[in-house]
PDB file of C-alpha atoms and ligand atoms in Angstrom:
ATOM      1  CA  MET Z1416      -0.025  -0.038   0.014  1.00  0.00           C
ATOM      2  CA  GLN Z1417       0.992   3.566  -0.646  1.00  0.00           C
ATOM      3  CA  PRO Z1418       0.434   6.372   1.824  1.00  0.00           C
ATOM      4  CA  LEU Z1419      -2.952   8.122   1.364  1.00  0.00           C
ATOM      5  CA  SER Z1420      -3.464  11.748   2.177  1.00  0.00           C
ATOM      6  CA  ILE Z1421      -5.921  12.256   4.945  1.00  0.00           C
ATOM      7  CA  ASP Z1422      -8.143  14.428   2.650  1.00  0.00           C
ATOM      8  CA  ARG Z1423      -8.783  11.383   0.635  1.00  0.00           C
ATOM      9  CA  VAL Z1424     -10.070   9.214   3.646  1.00  0.00           C
ATOM     10  CA  SER Z1425     -13.665  10.322   3.225  1.00  0.00           C
ATOM     11  CA  THR Z1426     -13.794   9.217  -0.370  1.00  0.00           C
ATOM     12  CA  LEU Z1427     -13.321   5.621   0.811  1.00  0.00           C
ATOM     13  CA  ILE Z1428     -16.056   5.736   3.377  1.00  0.00           C
ATOM     14  CA  GLU Z1429     -18.550   8.180   1.924  1.00  0.00           C
ATOM     15  CA  ARG Z1430     -20.717   5.892  -0.018  1.00  0.00           C
ATOM     16  CA  GLY Z1431     -24.171   6.012   1.516  1.00  0.00           C
ATOM     17  CA  PRO Z1432     -26.962   7.176  -0.655  1.00  0.00           C
ATOM     18  CA  VAL Z1433     -27.161  10.875  -1.370  1.00  0.00           C
ATOM     19  CA  VAL Z1434     -30.315  12.210   0.134  1.00  0.00           C
ATOM     20  CA  LEU Z1435     -32.350  15.459  -0.284  1.00  0.00           C
ATOM     21  CA  VAL Z1436     -33.197  17.049   3.095  1.00  0.00           C
ATOM     22  CA  THR Z1437     -36.142  19.390   2.952  1.00  0.00           C
ATOM     23  CA  THR Z1438     -37.005  22.067   5.620  1.00  0.00           C
ATOM     24  CA  SER Z1439     -39.723  24.721   5.846  1.00  0.00           C
ATOM     25  CA  ASP Z1440     -39.357  28.137   7.818  1.00  0.00           C
ATOM     26  CA  GLY Z1441     -43.058  28.710   7.413  1.00  0.00           C
ATOM     27  CA  GLN Z1442     -42.534  31.078   4.633  1.00  0.00           C
ATOM     28  CA  GLN Z1443     -40.577  29.032   2.039  1.00  0.00           C
ATOM     29  CA  ASP Z1444     -39.759  25.304   1.586  1.00  0.00           C
ATOM     30  CA  ASN Z1445     -36.158  24.448   1.022  1.00  0.00           C
ATOM     31  CA  VAL Z1446     -34.037  21.468   0.137  1.00  0.00           C
ATOM     32  CA  MET Z1447     -30.445  20.635   0.360  1.00  0.00           C
ATOM     33  CA  THR Z1448     -28.351  17.768  -0.797  1.00  0.00           C
ATOM     34  CA  VAL Z1449     -26.558  15.663   1.889  1.00  0.00           C
ATOM     35  CA  SER Z1450     -24.180  12.808   1.547  1.00  0.00           C
ATOM     36  CA  TRP Z1451     -22.652  12.812   4.902  1.00  0.00           C
ATOM     37  CA  THR Z1452     -25.159  10.644   6.666  1.00  0.00           C
ATOM     38  CA  MET Z1453     -25.237   7.557   8.812  1.00  0.00           C
ATOM     39  CA  VAL Z1454     -27.739   5.297  10.492  1.00  0.00           C
ATOM     40  CA  THR Z1455     -27.164   5.084  14.175  1.00  0.00           C
ATOM     41  CA  GLY Z1456     -29.582   2.094  14.909  1.00  0.00           C
ATOM     42  CA  TYR Z1457     -32.484  -0.015  13.720  1.00  0.00           C
ATOM     43  CA  GLY Z1458     -35.049   2.154  15.334  1.00  0.00           C
ATOM     44  CA  GLY Z1459     -35.053   4.989  12.900  1.00  0.00           C
ATOM     45  CA  THR Z1460     -32.255   7.185  14.191  1.00  0.00           C
ATOM     46  CA  LEU Z1461     -30.040   8.821  11.704  1.00  0.00           C
ATOM     47  CA  ALA Z1462     -27.186  11.384  11.756  1.00  0.00           C
ATOM     48  CA  MET Z1463     -26.250  13.928   9.056  1.00  0.00           C
ATOM     49  CA  ALA Z1464     -23.305  16.390   9.069  1.00  0.00           C
ATOM     50  CA  THR Z1465     -24.080  20.032   8.286  1.00  0.00           C
ATOM     51  CA  GLY Z1466     -23.663  23.417   9.814  1.00  0.00           C
ATOM     52  CA  PRO Z1467     -24.111  27.109   9.874  1.00  0.00           C
ATOM     53  CA  TRP Z1468     -22.779  27.630   6.377  1.00  0.00           C
ATOM     54  CA  ASN Z1469     -26.033  26.261   4.993  1.00  0.00           C
ATOM     55  CA  HIS Z1470     -29.479  27.986   4.953  1.00  0.00           C
ATOM     56  CA  SER Z1471     -31.052  24.678   5.908  1.00  0.00           C
ATOM     57  CA  TYR Z1472     -29.179  24.453   9.107  1.00  0.00           C
ATOM     58  CA  LYS Z1473     -30.598  27.734  10.230  1.00  0.00           C
ATOM     59  CA  THR Z1474     -34.099  26.514   9.537  1.00  0.00           C
ATOM     60  CA  LEU Z1475     -33.348  23.131  11.239  1.00  0.00           C
ATOM     61  CA  LYS Z1476     -32.216  25.072  14.338  1.00  0.00           C
ATOM     62  CA  GLU Z1477     -35.414  26.941  14.427  1.00  0.00           C
ATOM     63  CA  THR Z1478     -37.899  24.322  13.473  1.00  0.00           C
ATOM     64  CA  ARG Z1479     -36.149  21.046  14.500  1.00  0.00           C
ATOM     65  CA  GLU Z1480     -37.819  19.087  11.687  1.00  0.00           C
ATOM     66  CA  CYS Z1481     -37.125  17.935   8.193  1.00  0.00           C
ATOM     67  CA  VAL Z1482     -37.779  15.226   5.609  1.00  0.00           C
ATOM     68  CA  VAL Z1483     -34.963  12.990   4.358  1.00  0.00           C
ATOM     69  CA  ALA Z1484     -35.914  12.135   0.695  1.00  0.00           C
ATOM     70  CA  VAL Z1485     -34.020   9.380  -1.010  1.00  0.00           C
ATOM     71  CA  PRO Z1486     -33.668  10.169  -4.700  1.00  0.00           C
ATOM     72  CA  SER Z1487     -33.072   7.399  -7.421  1.00  0.00           C
ATOM     73  CA  ALA Z1488     -29.979   7.796  -9.649  1.00  0.00           C
ATOM     74  CA  ASP Z1489     -31.971   9.484 -12.314  1.00  0.00           C
ATOM     75  CA  LEU Z1490     -32.280  12.542 -10.094  1.00  0.00           C
ATOM     76  CA  LEU Z1491     -28.569  13.154 -10.180  1.00  0.00           C
ATOM     77  CA  ASP Z1492     -28.658  16.543 -11.810  1.00  0.00           C
ATOM     78  CA  ALA Z1493     -31.367  17.791  -9.567  1.00  0.00           C
ATOM     79  CA  ALA Z1494     -29.429  16.699  -6.570  1.00  0.00           C
ATOM     80  CA  VAL Z1495     -26.296  18.608  -7.794  1.00  0.00           C
ATOM     81  CA  THR Z1496     -28.424  21.743  -8.587  1.00  0.00           C
ATOM     82  CA  ILE Z1497     -29.935  21.457  -5.061  1.00  0.00           C
ATOM     83  CA  GLY Z1498     -26.466  21.085  -3.559  1.00  0.00           C
ATOM     84  CA  THR Z1499     -24.868  23.915  -5.386  1.00  0.00           C
ATOM     85  CA  GLN Z1500     -27.363  26.636  -4.719  1.00  0.00           C
ATOM     86  CA  SER Z1501     -28.734  28.176  -1.477  1.00  0.00           C
ATOM     87  CA  GLY Z1502     -32.291  28.525  -0.404  1.00  0.00           C
ATOM     88  CA  ALA Z1503     -31.306  31.785   1.101  1.00  0.00           C
ATOM     89  CA  VAL Z1504     -31.292  33.417  -2.372  1.00  0.00           C
ATOM     90  CA  CYS Z1505     -33.384  31.145  -4.516  1.00  0.00           C
ATOM     91  CA  ASP Z1506     -36.459  28.764  -4.434  1.00  0.00           C
ATOM     92  CA  LYS Z1507     -34.957  25.304  -5.332  1.00  0.00           C
ATOM     93  CA  PHE Z1508     -38.403  23.636  -5.694  1.00  0.00           C
ATOM     94  CA  ALA Z1509     -39.253  26.210  -8.390  1.00  0.00           C
ATOM     95  CA  ILE Z1510     -35.810  25.679 -10.122  1.00  0.00           C
ATOM     96  CA  THR Z1511     -35.781  21.857 -10.109  1.00  0.00           C
ATOM     97  CA  LYS Z1512     -39.500  21.632 -10.685  1.00  0.00           C
ATOM     98  CA  LEU Z1513     -39.663  18.814  -7.998  1.00  0.00           C
ATOM     99  CA  THR Z1514     -43.081  18.051  -6.579  1.00  0.00           C
ATOM    100  CA  ARG Z1515     -43.811  18.592  -2.906  1.00  0.00           C
ATOM    101  CA  ARG Z1516     -45.459  15.641  -1.219  1.00  0.00           C
ATOM    102  CA  PRO Z1517     -47.423  16.611   1.966  1.00  0.00           C
ATOM    103  CA  SER Z1518     -46.113  15.106   5.013  1.00  0.00           C
ATOM    104  CA  GLU Z1519     -47.905  13.461   7.817  1.00  0.00           C
ATOM    105  CA  ARG Z1520     -46.027  14.408  10.971  1.00  0.00           C
ATOM    106  CA  VAL Z1521     -43.827  17.344  10.023  1.00  0.00           C
ATOM    107  CA  ARG Z1522     -44.311  20.699   8.183  1.00  0.00           C
ATOM    108  CA  PRO Z1523     -41.633  20.223   5.432  1.00  0.00           C
ATOM    109  CA  PRO Z1524     -42.887  18.369   2.335  1.00  0.00           C
ATOM    110  CA  GLY Z1525     -41.369  15.163   1.088  1.00  0.00           C
ATOM    111  CA  ILE Z1526     -40.453  14.923  -2.691  1.00  0.00           C
ATOM    112  CA  GLU Z1527     -42.810  12.970  -4.879  1.00  0.00           C
ATOM    113  CA  GLU Z1528     -40.146  11.913  -7.529  1.00  0.00           C
ATOM    114  CA  CYS Z1529     -37.995  10.359  -4.722  1.00  0.00           C
ATOM    115  CA  LEU Z1530     -37.991   6.667  -3.757  1.00  0.00           C
ATOM    116  CA  ALA Z1531     -38.774   7.402  -0.170  1.00  0.00           C
ATOM    117  CA  ASN Z1532     -39.532  10.256   2.201  1.00  0.00           C
ATOM    118  CA  ILE Z1533     -38.471   9.855   5.897  1.00  0.00           C
ATOM    119  CA  GLU Z1534     -40.121  12.526   8.161  1.00  0.00           C
ATOM    120  CA  CYS Z1535     -37.749  13.353  10.909  1.00  0.00           C
ATOM    121  CA  ARG Z1536     -37.475  15.366  14.130  1.00  0.00           C
ATOM    122  CA  VAL Z1537     -34.165  16.678  15.347  1.00  0.00           C
ATOM    123  CA  VAL Z1538     -33.031  14.914  18.636  1.00  0.00           C
ATOM    124  CA  GLU Z1539     -29.832  16.728  19.232  1.00  0.00           C
ATOM    125  CA  PHE Z1540     -27.360  19.089  17.634  1.00  0.00           C
ATOM    126  CA  LEU Z1541     -23.788  18.099  18.198  1.00  0.00           C
ATOM    127  CA  ASP Z1542     -22.451  21.475  17.030  1.00  0.00           C
ATOM    128  CA  ARG Z1543     -18.973  20.831  17.994  1.00  0.00           C
ATOM    129  CA  HIS Z1544     -18.776  18.244  15.193  1.00  0.00           C
ATOM    130  CA  ASN Z1545     -21.420  19.552  12.851  1.00  0.00           C
ATOM    131  CA  ILE Z1546     -23.600  16.459  13.423  1.00  0.00           C
ATOM    132  CA  ILE Z1547     -27.296  16.447  13.727  1.00  0.00           C
ATOM    133  CA  ILE Z1548     -29.100  13.455  15.243  1.00  0.00           C
ATOM    134  CA  LEU Z1549     -32.511  12.766  13.783  1.00  0.00           C
ATOM    135  CA  GLU Z1550     -35.357  10.417  14.556  1.00  0.00           C
ATOM    136  CA  ALA Z1551     -37.721   9.184  11.996  1.00  0.00           C
ATOM    137  CA  VAL Z1552     -41.373   9.817  12.906  1.00  0.00           C
ATOM    138  CA  ALA Z1553     -42.920   8.613   9.697  1.00  0.00           C
ATOM    139  CA  ALA Z1554     -41.765   7.032   6.446  1.00  0.00           C
ATOM    140  CA  HIS Z1555     -43.122   6.226   2.897  1.00  0.00           C
ATOM    141  CA  ALA Z1556     -41.493   4.541   0.040  1.00  0.00           C
ATOM    142  CA  VAL Z1557     -42.515   3.563  -3.561  1.00  0.00           C
ATOM    143  CA  GLU Z1558     -43.046   0.050  -4.262  1.00  0.00           C
ATOM    144  CA  GLY Z1559     -39.784  -1.789  -5.542  1.00  0.00           C
ATOM    145  CA  TRP Z1560     -37.519   0.852  -3.901  1.00  0.00           C
ATOM    146  CA  GLU Z1561     -35.301  -1.867  -2.777  1.00  0.00           C
ATOM    147  CA  ALA Z1562     -34.197  -2.734  -6.274  1.00  0.00           C
ATOM    148  CA  ALA Z1563     -33.838   0.970  -7.557  1.00  0.00           C
ATOM    149  CA  ASP Z1564     -30.463   2.436  -8.190  1.00  0.00           C
ATOM    150  CA  MET Z1565     -29.524   5.145  -5.641  1.00  0.00           C
ATOM    151  CA  LEU Z1566     -26.728   7.728  -5.823  1.00  0.00           C
ATOM    152  CA  HIS Z1567     -23.506   7.302  -3.895  1.00  0.00           C
ATOM    153  CA  ALA Z1568     -21.231  10.255  -3.777  1.00  0.00           C
ATOM    154  CA  VAL Z1569     -17.488   9.570  -3.747  1.00  0.00           C
ATOM    155  CA  GLY Z1570     -16.834  13.096  -2.482  1.00  0.00           C
ATOM    156  CA  ASP Z1571     -14.826  14.269  -5.442  1.00  0.00           C
ATOM    157  CA  GLY Z1572     -17.595  15.300  -7.829  1.00  0.00           C
ATOM    158  CA  THR Z1573     -18.197  11.775  -9.027  1.00  0.00           C
ATOM    159  CA  PHE Z1574     -20.968   9.483  -8.128  1.00  0.00           C
ATOM    160  CA  LEU Z1575     -21.430   5.564  -8.163  1.00  0.00           C
ATOM    161  CA  THR Z1576     -24.637   3.837  -8.854  1.00  0.00           C
ATOM    162  CA  GLY Z1577     -25.845   0.305  -9.632  1.00  0.00           C
ATOM    163  CA  GLY Z1578     -23.845  -2.689  -8.628  1.00  0.00           C
ATOM    164  CA  LYS Z1579     -24.476  -6.218  -7.585  1.00  0.00           C
ATOM    165  CA  ARG Z1580     -26.413  -7.156  -4.475  1.00  0.00           C
ATOM    166  CA  LEU Z1581     -24.686  -9.889  -2.428  1.00  0.00           C
ATOM    167  CA  ASP Z1582     -26.949 -11.816  -0.205  1.00  0.00           C
ATOM    168  CA  ARG Z1583     -25.645 -13.006   3.333  1.00  0.00           C
ATOM    169  CA  ARG Z1584     -28.981 -12.824   4.979  1.00  0.00           C
ATOM    170  CA  ASP Z1585     -28.886 -16.416   6.212  1.00  0.00           C
ATOM    171  CA  ALA Z1586     -25.415 -15.965   7.862  1.00  0.00           C
ATOM    172  CA  MET Z1587     -26.548 -12.598   9.421  1.00  0.00           C
ATOM    173  CA  ARG Z1588     -29.964 -13.654  10.621  1.00  0.00           C
ATOM    174  CA  ALA Z1589     -29.184 -13.415  14.258  1.00  0.00           C
ATOM    175  CA  LYS Z1590     -27.954  -9.836  13.898  1.00  0.00           C
ATOM    176  CA  LEU Z1591     -30.894  -8.569  11.835  1.00  0.00           C
ATOM    177  CA  PRO Z1592     -34.201  -7.313  13.405  1.00  0.00           C
ATOM    178  CA  PRO Z1593     -37.258  -9.428  12.672  1.00  0.00           C
ATOM    179  CA  GLY Z1594     -38.727  -8.835   9.334  1.00  0.00           C
ATOM    180  CA  LEU Z1595     -35.542  -8.054   7.540  1.00  0.00           C
TER     181      LEU Z1595
HETATM  182  C1  FMN C 149     -23.577  15.598  -3.836  1.00  0.00           C
HETATM  183  C2  FMN C 149     -23.570  16.626  -2.703  1.00  0.00           C
HETATM  184  C3  FMN C 149     -23.549  16.267  -1.467  1.00  0.00           C
HETATM  185  C4  FMN C 149     -23.525  17.210  -0.498  1.00  0.00           C
HETATM  186  N1  FMN C 149     -23.455  16.734   0.853  1.00  0.00           N
HETATM  187  C5  FMN C 149     -23.458  17.773   1.869  1.00  0.00           C
HETATM  188  C6  FMN C 149     -23.347  17.298   3.178  1.00  0.00           C
HETATM  189  O1  FMN C 149     -23.307  16.037   3.539  1.00  0.00           O
HETATM  190  N2  FMN C 149     -23.369  18.189   4.277  1.00  0.00           N
HETATM  191  C7  FMN C 149     -23.470  19.550   3.873  1.00  0.00           C
HETATM  192  O2  FMN C 149     -23.446  20.374   4.792  1.00  0.00           O
HETATM  193  N3  FMN C 149     -23.648  20.004   2.577  1.00  0.00           N
HETATM  194  C8  FMN C 149     -23.625  19.135   1.528  1.00  0.00           C
HETATM  195  N4  FMN C 149     -23.640  19.530   0.280  1.00  0.00           N
HETATM  196  C9  FMN C 149     -23.712  20.952  -0.002  1.00  0.00           C
HETATM  197  C10 FMN C 149     -25.144  21.509   0.309  1.00  0.00           C
HETATM  198  O3  FMN C 149     -26.127  20.717  -0.361  1.00  0.00           O
HETATM  199  C11 FMN C 149     -25.125  22.827  -0.267  1.00  0.00           C
HETATM  200  O4  FMN C 149     -24.263  23.695   0.542  1.00  0.00           O
HETATM  201  C12 FMN C 149     -26.440  23.559  -0.456  1.00  0.00           C
HETATM  202  O5  FMN C 149     -26.356  24.702  -1.291  1.00  0.00           O
HETATM  203  C13 FMN C 149     -27.088  24.019   0.832  1.00  0.00           C
HETATM  204  O6  FMN C 149     -28.316  24.668   0.477  1.00  0.00           O
HETATM  205  P1  FMN C 149     -29.011  25.694   1.621  1.00  0.00           P
HETATM  206  O7  FMN C 149     -28.120  26.846   1.727  1.00  0.00           O
HETATM  207  O8  FMN C 149     -30.298  25.983   0.834  1.00  0.00           O
HETATM  208  O9  FMN C 149     -29.307  24.944   2.891  1.00  0.00           O
HETATM  209  C14 FMN C 149     -23.641  18.499  -0.762  1.00  0.00           C
HETATM  210  C15 FMN C 149     -23.723  18.904  -2.134  1.00  0.00           C
HETATM  211  C16 FMN C 149     -23.753  17.949  -3.079  1.00  0.00           C
HETATM  212  C17 FMN C 149     -23.912  18.428  -4.613  1.00  0.00           C
END
């Protein structure tokens, strides 16, 4: 092995699906692209990394709720547009023409074109590390989402999608929650 610079480390690990996080300040709905996420348990707790440099963060601080929408791979260009412009100065729902989907338990809308919408409340801001802990309070997904191609950001402006599914469910049965 060759030495790898520390600023490349995230590109090895950062492969979870790119998500679109919606917020609403009561005046305007907004959406940002997030690839720095993690699952913190089987019970619907998630973490994402963001901070005061984003308009969405300010709304999250005020309202403590959002929707984590999971786009399929064909929404790549929308995800890049959403992730390169700020809701502080533009309306990203208008620019991308994505369709709002009314949420059940939170004010921000989901996104109709996505594979799934996870309605979340903020549990905690870990501001020292720019981490926000979320808990899912409702979730909806399209039929067949498990087989759909999602987007995986490498972190250098490139994305992975597709790939083979390798099945080790039998070997992992004792570690999986019932139903999976
Ligand atoms: C593929 C992609 C992934 C991104 N992931 C993150 C992320 O994990 N955390 C973050 O703070 N910003 C991330 N961004 C940047 C935000 O989406 C971007 O700053 C956005 O303009 C914020 O919008 P807002 O100011 O309306 O909140 C990402 C952008 C792209 C294109």
